[in-house]
Coordinates of C-alpha atoms in Angstrom, one line a residue:
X16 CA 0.0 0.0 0.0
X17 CA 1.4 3.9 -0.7
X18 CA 2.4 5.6 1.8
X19 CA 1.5 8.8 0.2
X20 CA -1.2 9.9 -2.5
X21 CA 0.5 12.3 -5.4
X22 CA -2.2 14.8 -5.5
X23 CA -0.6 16.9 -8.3
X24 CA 0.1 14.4 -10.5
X25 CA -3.7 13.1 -10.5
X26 CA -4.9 16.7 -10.7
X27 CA -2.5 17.1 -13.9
X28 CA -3.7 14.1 -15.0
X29 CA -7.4 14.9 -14.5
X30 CA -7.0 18.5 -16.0
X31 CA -5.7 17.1 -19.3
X32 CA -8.6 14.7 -19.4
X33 CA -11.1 17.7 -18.6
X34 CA -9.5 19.8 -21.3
X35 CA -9.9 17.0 -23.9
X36 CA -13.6 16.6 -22.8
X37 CA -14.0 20.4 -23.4
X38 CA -12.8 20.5 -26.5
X39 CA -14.7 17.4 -27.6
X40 CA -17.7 19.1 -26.9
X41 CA -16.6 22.5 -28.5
X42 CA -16.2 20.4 -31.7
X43 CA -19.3 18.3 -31.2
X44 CA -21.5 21.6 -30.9
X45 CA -20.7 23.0 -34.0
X46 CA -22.1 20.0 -35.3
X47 CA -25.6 20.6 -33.3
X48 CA -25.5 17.6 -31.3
X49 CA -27.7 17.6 -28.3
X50 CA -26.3 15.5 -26.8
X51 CA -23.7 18.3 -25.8
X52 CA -26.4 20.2 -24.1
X53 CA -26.1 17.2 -21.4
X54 CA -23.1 17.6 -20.2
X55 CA -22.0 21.3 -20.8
X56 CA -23.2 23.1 -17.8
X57 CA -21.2 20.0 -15.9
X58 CA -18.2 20.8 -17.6
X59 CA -18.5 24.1 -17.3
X60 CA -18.6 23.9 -13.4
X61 CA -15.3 21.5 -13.7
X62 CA -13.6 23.9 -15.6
X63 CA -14.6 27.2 -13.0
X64 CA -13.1 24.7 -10.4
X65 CA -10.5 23.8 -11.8
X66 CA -9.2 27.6 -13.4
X67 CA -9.4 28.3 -9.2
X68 CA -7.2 25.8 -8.7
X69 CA -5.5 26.4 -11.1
X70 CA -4.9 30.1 -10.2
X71 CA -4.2 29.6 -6.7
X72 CA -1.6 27.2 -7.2
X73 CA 0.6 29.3 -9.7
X74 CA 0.2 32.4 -7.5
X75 CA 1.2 30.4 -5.2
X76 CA 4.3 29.2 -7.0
X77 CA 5.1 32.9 -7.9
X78 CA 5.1 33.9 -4.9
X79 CA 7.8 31.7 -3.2
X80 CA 10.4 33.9 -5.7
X81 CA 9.6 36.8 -3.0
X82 CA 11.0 34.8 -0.3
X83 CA 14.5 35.2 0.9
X84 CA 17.5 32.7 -0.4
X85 CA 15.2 31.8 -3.2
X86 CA 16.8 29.3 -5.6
X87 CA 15.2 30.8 -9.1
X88 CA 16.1 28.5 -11.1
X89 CA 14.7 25.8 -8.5
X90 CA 11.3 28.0 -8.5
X91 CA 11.4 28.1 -12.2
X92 CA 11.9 24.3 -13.1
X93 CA 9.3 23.4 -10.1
X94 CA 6.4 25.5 -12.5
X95 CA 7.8 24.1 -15.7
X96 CA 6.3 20.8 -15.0
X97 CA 2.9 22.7 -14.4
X98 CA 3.2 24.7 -18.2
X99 CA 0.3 23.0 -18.9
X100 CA -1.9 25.0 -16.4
X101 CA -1.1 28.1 -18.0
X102 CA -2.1 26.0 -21.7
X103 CA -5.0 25.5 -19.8
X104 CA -5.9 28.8 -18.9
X105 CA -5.5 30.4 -22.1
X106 CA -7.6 28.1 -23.8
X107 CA -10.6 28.8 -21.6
X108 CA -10.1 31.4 -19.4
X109 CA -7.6 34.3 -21.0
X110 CA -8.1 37.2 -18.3
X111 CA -7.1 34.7 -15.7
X112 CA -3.2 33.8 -17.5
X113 CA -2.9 37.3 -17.7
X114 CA -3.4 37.8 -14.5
X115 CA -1.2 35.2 -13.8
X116 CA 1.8 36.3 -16.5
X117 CA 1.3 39.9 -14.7
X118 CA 1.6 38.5 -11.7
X119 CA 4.9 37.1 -12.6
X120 CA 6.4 40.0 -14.4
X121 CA 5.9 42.4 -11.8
X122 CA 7.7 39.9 -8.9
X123 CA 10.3 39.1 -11.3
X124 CA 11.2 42.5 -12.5
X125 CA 11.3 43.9 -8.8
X126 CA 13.6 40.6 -7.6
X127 CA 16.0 41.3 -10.5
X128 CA 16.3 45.0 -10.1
X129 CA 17.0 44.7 -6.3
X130 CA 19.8 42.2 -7.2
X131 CA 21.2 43.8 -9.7
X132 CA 21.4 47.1 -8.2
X133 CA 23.0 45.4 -5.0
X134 CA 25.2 43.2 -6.9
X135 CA 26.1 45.9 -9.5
X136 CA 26.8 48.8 -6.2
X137 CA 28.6 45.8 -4.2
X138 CA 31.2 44.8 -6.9
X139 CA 32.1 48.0 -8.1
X140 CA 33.3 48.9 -4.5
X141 CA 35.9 46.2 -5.0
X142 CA 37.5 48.4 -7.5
X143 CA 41.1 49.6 -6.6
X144 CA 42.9 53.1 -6.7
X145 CA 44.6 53.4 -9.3
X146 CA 48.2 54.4 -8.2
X147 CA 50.4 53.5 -10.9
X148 CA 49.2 55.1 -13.8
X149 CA 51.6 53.3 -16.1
X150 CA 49.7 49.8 -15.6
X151 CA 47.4 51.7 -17.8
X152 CA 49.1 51.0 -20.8
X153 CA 50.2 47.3 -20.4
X154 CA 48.0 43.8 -20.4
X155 CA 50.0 41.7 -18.7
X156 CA 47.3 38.8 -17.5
X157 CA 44.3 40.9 -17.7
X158 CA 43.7 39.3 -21.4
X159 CA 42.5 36.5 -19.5
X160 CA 38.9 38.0 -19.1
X161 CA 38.9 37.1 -22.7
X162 CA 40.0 33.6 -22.7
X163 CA 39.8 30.9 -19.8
X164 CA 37.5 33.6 -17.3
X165 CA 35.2 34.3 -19.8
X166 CA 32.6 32.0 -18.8
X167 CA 33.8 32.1 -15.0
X168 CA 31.5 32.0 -12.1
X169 CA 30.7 35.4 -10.5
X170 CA 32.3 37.1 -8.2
X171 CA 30.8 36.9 -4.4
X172 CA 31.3 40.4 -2.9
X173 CA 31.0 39.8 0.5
X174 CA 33.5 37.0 0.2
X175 CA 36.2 39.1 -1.5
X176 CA 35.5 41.6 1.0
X177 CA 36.6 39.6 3.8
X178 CA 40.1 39.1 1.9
X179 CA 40.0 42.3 1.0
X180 CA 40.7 41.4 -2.4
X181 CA 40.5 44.2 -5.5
X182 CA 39.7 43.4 -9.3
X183 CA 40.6 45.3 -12.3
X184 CA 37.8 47.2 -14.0
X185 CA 36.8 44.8 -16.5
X186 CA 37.2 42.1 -14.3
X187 CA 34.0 43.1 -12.1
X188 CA 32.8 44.2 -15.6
X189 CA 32.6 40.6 -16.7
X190 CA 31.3 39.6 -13.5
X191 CA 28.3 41.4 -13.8
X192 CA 27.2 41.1 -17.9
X193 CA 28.1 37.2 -17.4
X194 CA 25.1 37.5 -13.9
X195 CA 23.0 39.4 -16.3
X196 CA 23.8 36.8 -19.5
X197 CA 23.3 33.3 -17.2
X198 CA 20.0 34.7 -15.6
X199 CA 18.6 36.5 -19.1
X200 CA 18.8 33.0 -20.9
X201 CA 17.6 31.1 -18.4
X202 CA 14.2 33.8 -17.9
X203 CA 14.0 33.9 -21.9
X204 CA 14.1 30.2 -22.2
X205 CA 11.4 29.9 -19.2
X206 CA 8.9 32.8 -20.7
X207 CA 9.0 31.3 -24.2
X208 CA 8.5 27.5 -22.8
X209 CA 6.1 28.3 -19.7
X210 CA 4.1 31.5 -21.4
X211 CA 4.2 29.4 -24.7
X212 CA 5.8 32.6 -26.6
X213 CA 8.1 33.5 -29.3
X214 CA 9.9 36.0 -31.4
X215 CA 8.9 39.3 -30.6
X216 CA 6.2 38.4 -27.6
X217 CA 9.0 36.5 -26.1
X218 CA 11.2 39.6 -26.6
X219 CA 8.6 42.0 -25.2
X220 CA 7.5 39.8 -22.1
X221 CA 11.5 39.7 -21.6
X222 CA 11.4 43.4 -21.7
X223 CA 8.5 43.8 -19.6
X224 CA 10.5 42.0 -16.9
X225 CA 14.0 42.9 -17.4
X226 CA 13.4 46.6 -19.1
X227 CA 14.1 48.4 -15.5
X228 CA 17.1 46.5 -14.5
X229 CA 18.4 46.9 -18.2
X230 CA 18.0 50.5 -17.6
X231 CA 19.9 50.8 -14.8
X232 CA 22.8 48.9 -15.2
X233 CA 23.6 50.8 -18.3
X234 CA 23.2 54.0 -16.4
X235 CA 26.3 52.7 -13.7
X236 CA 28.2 51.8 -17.0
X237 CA 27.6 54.7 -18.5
X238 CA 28.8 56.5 -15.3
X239 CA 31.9 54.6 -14.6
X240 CA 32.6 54.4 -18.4
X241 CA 32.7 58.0 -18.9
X242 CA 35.0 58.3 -15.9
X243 CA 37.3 55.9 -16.9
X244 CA 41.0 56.6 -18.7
X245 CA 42.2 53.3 -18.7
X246 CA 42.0 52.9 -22.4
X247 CA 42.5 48.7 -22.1
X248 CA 39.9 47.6 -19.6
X249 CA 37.1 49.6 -21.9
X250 CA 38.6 47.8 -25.1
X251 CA 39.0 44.4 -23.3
X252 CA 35.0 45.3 -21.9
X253 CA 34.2 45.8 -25.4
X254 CA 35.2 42.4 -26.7
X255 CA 33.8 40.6 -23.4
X256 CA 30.4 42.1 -25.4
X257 CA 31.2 40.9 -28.6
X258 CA 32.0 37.3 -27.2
X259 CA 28.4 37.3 -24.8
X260 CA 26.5 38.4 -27.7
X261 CA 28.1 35.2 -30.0
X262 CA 27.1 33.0 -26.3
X263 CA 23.9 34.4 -26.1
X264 CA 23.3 33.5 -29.6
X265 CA 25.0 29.5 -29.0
X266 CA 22.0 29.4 -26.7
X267 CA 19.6 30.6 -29.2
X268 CA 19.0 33.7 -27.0
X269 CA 18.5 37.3 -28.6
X270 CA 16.8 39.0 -25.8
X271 CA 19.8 41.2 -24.8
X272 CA 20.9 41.9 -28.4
X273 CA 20.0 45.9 -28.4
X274 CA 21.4 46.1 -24.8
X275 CA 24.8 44.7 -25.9
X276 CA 24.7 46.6 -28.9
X277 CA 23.9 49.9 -27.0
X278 CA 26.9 49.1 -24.6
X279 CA 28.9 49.2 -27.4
X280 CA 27.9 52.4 -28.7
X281 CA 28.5 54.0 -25.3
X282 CA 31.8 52.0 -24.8
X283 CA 33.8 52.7 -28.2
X284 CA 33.4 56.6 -28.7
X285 CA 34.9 56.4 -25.4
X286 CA 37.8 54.7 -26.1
X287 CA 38.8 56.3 -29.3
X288 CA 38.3 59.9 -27.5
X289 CA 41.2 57.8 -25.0
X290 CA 43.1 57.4 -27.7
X291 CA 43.0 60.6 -29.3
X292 CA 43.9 62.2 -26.3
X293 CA 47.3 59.8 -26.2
X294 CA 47.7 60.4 -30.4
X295 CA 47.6 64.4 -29.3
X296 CA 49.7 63.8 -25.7
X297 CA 52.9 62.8 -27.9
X298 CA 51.8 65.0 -31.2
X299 CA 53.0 68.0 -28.4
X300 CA 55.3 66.0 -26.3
X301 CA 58.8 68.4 -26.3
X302 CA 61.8 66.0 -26.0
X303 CA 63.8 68.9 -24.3
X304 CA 61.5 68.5 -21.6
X305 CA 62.0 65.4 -20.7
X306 CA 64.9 65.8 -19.1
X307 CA 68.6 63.9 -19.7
X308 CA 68.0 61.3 -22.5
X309 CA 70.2 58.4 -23.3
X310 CA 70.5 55.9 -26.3
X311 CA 68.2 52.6 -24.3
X312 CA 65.2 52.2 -24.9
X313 CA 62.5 55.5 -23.9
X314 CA 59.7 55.0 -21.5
X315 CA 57.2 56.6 -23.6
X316 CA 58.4 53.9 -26.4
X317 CA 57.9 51.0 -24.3
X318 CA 54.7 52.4 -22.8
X319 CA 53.4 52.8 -26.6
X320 CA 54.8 49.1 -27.5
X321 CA 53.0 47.1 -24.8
X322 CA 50.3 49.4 -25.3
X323 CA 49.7 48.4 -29.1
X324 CA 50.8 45.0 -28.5
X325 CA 47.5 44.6 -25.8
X326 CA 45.0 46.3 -28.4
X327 CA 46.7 44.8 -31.7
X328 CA 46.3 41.5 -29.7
X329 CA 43.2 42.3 -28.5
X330 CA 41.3 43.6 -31.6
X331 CA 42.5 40.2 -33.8
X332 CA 39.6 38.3 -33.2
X333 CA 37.0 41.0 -33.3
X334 CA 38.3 43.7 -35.9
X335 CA 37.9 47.3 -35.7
X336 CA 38.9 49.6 -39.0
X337 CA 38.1 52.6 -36.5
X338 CA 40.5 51.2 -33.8
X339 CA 43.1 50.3 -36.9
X340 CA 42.9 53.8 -38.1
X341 CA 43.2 55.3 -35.0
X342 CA 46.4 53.2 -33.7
X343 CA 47.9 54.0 -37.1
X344 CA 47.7 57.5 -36.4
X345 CA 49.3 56.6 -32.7
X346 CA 52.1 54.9 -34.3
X347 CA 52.6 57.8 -37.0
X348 CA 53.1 60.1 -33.9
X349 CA 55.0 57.6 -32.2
X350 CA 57.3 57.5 -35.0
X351 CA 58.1 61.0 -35.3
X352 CA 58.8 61.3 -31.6
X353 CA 61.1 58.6 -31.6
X354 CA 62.6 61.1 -34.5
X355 CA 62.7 64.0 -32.5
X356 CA 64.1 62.7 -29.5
X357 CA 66.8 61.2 -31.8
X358 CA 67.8 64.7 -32.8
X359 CA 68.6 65.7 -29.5
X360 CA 71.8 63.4 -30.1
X361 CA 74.8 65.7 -31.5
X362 CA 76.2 62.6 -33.5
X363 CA 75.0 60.7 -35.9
X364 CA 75.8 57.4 -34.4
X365 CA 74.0 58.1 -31.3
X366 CA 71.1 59.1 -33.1
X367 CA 71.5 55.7 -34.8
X368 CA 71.8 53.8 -31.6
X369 CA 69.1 55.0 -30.1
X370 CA 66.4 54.6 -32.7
X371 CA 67.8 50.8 -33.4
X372 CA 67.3 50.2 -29.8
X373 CA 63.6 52.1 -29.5
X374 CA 62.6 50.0 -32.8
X375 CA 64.1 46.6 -32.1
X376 CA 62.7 47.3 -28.0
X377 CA 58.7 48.2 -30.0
X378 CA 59.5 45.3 -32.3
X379 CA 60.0 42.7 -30.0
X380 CA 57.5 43.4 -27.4
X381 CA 54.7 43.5 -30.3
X382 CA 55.5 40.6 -32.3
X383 CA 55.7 38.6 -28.3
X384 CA 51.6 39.5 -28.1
X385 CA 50.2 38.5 -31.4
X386 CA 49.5 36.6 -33.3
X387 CA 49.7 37.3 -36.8
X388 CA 51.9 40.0 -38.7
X389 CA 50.2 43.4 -38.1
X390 CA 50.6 46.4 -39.7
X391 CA 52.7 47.9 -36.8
X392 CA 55.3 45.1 -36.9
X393 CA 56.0 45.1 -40.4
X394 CA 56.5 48.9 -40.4
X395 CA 58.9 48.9 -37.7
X396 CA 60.9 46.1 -39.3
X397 CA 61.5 48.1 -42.1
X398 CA 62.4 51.0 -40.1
X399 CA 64.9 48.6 -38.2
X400 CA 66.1 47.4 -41.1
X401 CA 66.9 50.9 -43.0
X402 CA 68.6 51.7 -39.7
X403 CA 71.2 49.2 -38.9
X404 CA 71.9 49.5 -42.6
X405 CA 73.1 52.7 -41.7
X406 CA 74.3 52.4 -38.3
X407 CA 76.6 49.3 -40.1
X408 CA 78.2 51.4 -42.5
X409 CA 78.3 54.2 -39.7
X410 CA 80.9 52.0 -38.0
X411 CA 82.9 50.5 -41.1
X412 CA 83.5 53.7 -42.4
X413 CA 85.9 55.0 -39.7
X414 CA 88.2 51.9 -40.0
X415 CA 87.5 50.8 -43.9
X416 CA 86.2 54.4 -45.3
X417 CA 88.6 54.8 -47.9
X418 CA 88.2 51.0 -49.4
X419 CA 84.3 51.5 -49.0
X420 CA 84.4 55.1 -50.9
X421 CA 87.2 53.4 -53.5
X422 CA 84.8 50.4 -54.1
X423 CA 81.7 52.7 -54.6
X424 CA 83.4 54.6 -57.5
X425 CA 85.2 51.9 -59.3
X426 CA 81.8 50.1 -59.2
X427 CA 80.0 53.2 -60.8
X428 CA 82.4 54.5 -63.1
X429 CA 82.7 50.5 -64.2
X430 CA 78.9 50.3 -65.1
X431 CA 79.9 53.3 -67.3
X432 CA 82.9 51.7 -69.0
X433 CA 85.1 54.5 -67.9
X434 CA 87.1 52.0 -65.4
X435 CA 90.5 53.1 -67.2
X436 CA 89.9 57.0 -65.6
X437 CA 91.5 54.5 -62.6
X438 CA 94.8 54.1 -64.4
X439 CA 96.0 56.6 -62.3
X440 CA 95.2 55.7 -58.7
X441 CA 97.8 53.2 -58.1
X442 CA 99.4 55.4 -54.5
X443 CA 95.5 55.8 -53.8
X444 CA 94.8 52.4 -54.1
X445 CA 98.5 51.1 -52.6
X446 CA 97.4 53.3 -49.5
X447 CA 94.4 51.8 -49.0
X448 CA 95.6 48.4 -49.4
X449 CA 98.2 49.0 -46.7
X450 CA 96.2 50.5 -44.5
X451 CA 93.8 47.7 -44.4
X452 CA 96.6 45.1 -43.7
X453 CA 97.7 46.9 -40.7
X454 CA 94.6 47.7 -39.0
X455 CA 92.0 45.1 -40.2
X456 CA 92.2 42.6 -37.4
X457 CA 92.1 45.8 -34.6
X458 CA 89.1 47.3 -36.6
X459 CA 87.5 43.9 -35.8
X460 CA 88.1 44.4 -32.2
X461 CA 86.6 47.6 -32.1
X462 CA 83.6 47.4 -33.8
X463 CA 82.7 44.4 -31.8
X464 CA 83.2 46.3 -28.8
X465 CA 81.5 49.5 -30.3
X466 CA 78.1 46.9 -31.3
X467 CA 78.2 45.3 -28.5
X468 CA 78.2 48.1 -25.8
X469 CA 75.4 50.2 -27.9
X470 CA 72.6 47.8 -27.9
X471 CA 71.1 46.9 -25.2
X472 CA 69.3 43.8 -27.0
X473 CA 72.4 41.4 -26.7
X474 CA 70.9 39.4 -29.8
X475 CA 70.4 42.6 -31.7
X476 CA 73.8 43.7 -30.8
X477 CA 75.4 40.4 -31.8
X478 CA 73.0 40.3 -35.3
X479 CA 74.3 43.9 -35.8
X480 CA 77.6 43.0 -35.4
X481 CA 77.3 39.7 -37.7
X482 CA 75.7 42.1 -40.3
X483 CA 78.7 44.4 -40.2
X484 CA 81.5 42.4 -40.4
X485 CA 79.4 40.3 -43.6
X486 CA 79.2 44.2 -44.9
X487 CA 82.8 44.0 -44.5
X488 CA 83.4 40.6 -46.4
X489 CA 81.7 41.9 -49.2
X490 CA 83.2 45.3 -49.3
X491 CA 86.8 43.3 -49.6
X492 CA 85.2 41.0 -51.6
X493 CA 84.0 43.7 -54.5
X494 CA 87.4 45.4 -54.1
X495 CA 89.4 42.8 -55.0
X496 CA 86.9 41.6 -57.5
X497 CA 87.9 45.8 -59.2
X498 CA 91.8 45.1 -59.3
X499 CA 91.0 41.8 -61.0
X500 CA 90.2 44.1 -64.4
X501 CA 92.7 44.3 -66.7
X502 CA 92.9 48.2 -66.0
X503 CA 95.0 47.0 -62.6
X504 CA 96.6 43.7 -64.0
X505 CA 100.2 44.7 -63.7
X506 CA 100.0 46.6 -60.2
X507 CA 102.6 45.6 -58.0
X508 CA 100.3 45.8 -54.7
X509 CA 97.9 43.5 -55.9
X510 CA 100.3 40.6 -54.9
X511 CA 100.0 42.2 -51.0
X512 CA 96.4 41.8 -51.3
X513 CA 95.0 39.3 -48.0
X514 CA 93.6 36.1 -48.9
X515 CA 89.9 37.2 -48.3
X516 CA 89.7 33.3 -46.3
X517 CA 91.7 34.8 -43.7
X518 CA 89.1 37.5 -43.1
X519 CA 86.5 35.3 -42.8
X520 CA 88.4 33.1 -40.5
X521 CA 89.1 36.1 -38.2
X522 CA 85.2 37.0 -38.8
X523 CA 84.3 33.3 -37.0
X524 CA 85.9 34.2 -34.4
X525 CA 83.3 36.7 -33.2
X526 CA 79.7 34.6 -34.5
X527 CA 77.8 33.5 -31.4
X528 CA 77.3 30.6 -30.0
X529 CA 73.7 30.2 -30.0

């Protein structure tokens, strides 16, 4: 024998069993059959009794969400099994499910805008001050909002509290749009299964509930938004957006659509006006008062790198042709500072130092961050590129200038056919074959020590120094290949010429290790 009797089930059972009866007869009268007569005002009683029931038992339901510590999603599966009461009621008595779906809005959209406005006011307090501005430019780990805390659970307030424990802007950002994102699918999905609803009523009886809250956590965003100068956490809140709104859609959920599309609109202008403000900060930036400069690496070049490297990094999945424009126009600016500052050098070589250091420093840190090539590190290869070309022949030319100048003529005046104008410069050439034989292996010497002590890359100093002394191979190379010509064929000095093996033996001596 049971030990219980499973009321609601039999009722369920029973109501489905009425409703079929009811709509037998509704077909059977608009055939005229009496027979209906018989049974109608019987059926009619059942369903006044049972609508009562009916109603009582979901108000009932809706209101155990006003109760303290009420598990929502509990509530919401326990009235799931009873969707067919509502069915019910808007097949026979329509006034009554409004009642009903009103009743439910107006407790839902009070619950969620109390929690939200706690659990928006709560989190924000756990905020830090920011101190250090220059953590402003720079990612570091913060990316991860993006990537394995994405999906997260929320933060608990009063638990970090008790650690005292402070989160980055966009880190309580994505605390909160992920509490608004977990409960908005799970109240569209219950409204369009319980309320039997789709498309736009689904959307509008979503509104109806979740319109006020909506409305207010935009207007905190919109607050601490337009406070805010940190240029990254807004960009990195951005494409937290763009990632909820592709979840949201996984789920086959549109209801916030507008609202993430409306955070966006209030979240880029911001961040561009960030932006111009640092395009114009080094547009006027006056090197001179910066104080005393040296050739390493500035700080406002390696603020600028990691800077670029978090939004070029950033912006790959989700592109931007406003943000690209805008951090082209950085980089311009960027570019011409790094030009300016150079200036302030007196010599050349300095000048060439320090913008080989400042590109390969910008290079580095921005090809470390992403992914693919960008725009930024392809430009500031080139840069690097046309630079140590110079800064190479910058520090032959001191030890080998007269061979390198020699070699430059002959070669021109040889594409001309004019090499016998040459006839002539035996001493010239005697002097600078001499001269090379004493002083080639010392010149070695020193421009290893002159590369290595300017850069302060050690693997750009040693690739500079590599490239300089294959510069070198090929200068001797091309200058002995000019006194092969039958123009210098019986010069005495050619026999005192160095075996150019020796050179590159020499040249070995310095090539890393690694």
């Amino acid at each position: 024998m049971p030990l219980f009797i499973d009321y609601e089930r039999i009722f369920v059972e029973q109501l489905h069993e009425l409703n079929h009866k009811i709509n037998f007869v509704k077909e059977q009268s608009f055939k005229d059959s009496r027979s209906c007569n018989d049974v109608k005002d019987i059926l009619e009683k059942l369903k006044i009794k049972a609508i009562e029931k009916i109603r009582e038992f979901l108000l009932q339901k809706i209101y155990q969400f006003r109760k303290p510590m009420t598990n929502y999603q509990v509530a919401q599966n326990a009235m799931l099994k009873y969707r067919f009461f509502n069915e019910f009621l808007m097949n026979n008595q329509r006034h009554v499910a409004k009642e009903i779906r009103d009743e439910y809005v107006e407790t839902m959209s009070k619950i969620y805008y109390s929690y939200f406005k706690s659990y928006a006011n709560r989190l924000m307090k756990l905020q830090p001050t920011l101190k250090n501005r220059s953590t402003i430019f720079t990612v570091g780990n913060r990316g991860s909002v993006l990537t394995q805390d994405l999906e997260a659970p929320i933060i608990v307030p009063h638990a970090a509290q008790k650690t005292e424990k402070k989160y980055p802007y966009e880190t309580l950002f994505r605390s909160l749009q992920y509490a608004l994102l977990d409960n908005s699918c799970r109240e569209y999905l219950f409204l369009s299964d319980f309320f039997m609803v789709s498309g736009s009523g689904a959307q509008d009886l979503y509104t109806a509930i979740m319109g006020k809250t909506l409305t207010m956590i935009m207007k905190q965003m919109e607050i601490s938004i337009m406070e805010s100068y940190d240029s990254i956490a807004i960009f990195l809140c951005i494409h937290i957006v763009h990632r909820y709104k592709v979840l949201m859609h996984k789920r086959s959920v549109p209801a916030l659509d507008r609202y993430w599309d409306t955070l966006i609109d209030l979240m880029l202008p911001r961040f561009e006006y960030i932006l111009q403000l640092n395009i114009q900060s080094i547009r006027e930036c006056d090197p001179q008062k910066l104080g005393q400069i040296d050739v390493r690496p500035h700080y406002i070049t390696r603020r600028y790198a990691e800077f670029s490297a978090a939004i070029i990094g950033i912006n790959e999945s989700f592109p931007n042709d406003r943000v690209n424009k805008l951090m082209a126009q950085l980089q311009t600016e960027v570019e011409n500072f790094i030009l300016r500052m150079a200036a302030e050098f007196p010599h050349r070589k300095e000048q060439l130092v320090f913008l080989i250091n400042n590109y390969d420093m910008m290079l580095s840190v921005i090809m470390e961050r992403t992914t693919d090539d960008s725009k930024e590190s392809e430009s500031f290869k080139e840069l690097l590129l046309a630079r140590t070309q110079e800064f190479i022949e910058e520090i032959l030319t001191p030890h080998f200038g007269g061979l390198i100048t020699f070699v430059k003529e002959a070669e021109s005046t040889m594409e001309h056919g004019h090499l016998d104008e040459y006839k002539n410069q035996e001493r010239r050439v005697t002097q600078i074959v001499r001269a090379f034989n004493n002083d080639w292996k010392k010149a070695i010497d020193q421009i290893n020590q002159d590369a290595m002590r300017s850069f302060t890359n050690f693997k750009n100093g040693t690739q500079i120094l590599q490239g300089a002394l294959t510069q070198l191979i090929q200068y001797y190379h091309r200058f002995q290949k000019i006194l092969s010509q039958n123009t210098f064929k019986n010069w005495p000095i050619k026999n005192e010429l160095i075996n150019i093996h020796n050179i590159m033996v020499e040249v070995k001596k310095h090539k890393p290790n690694f």
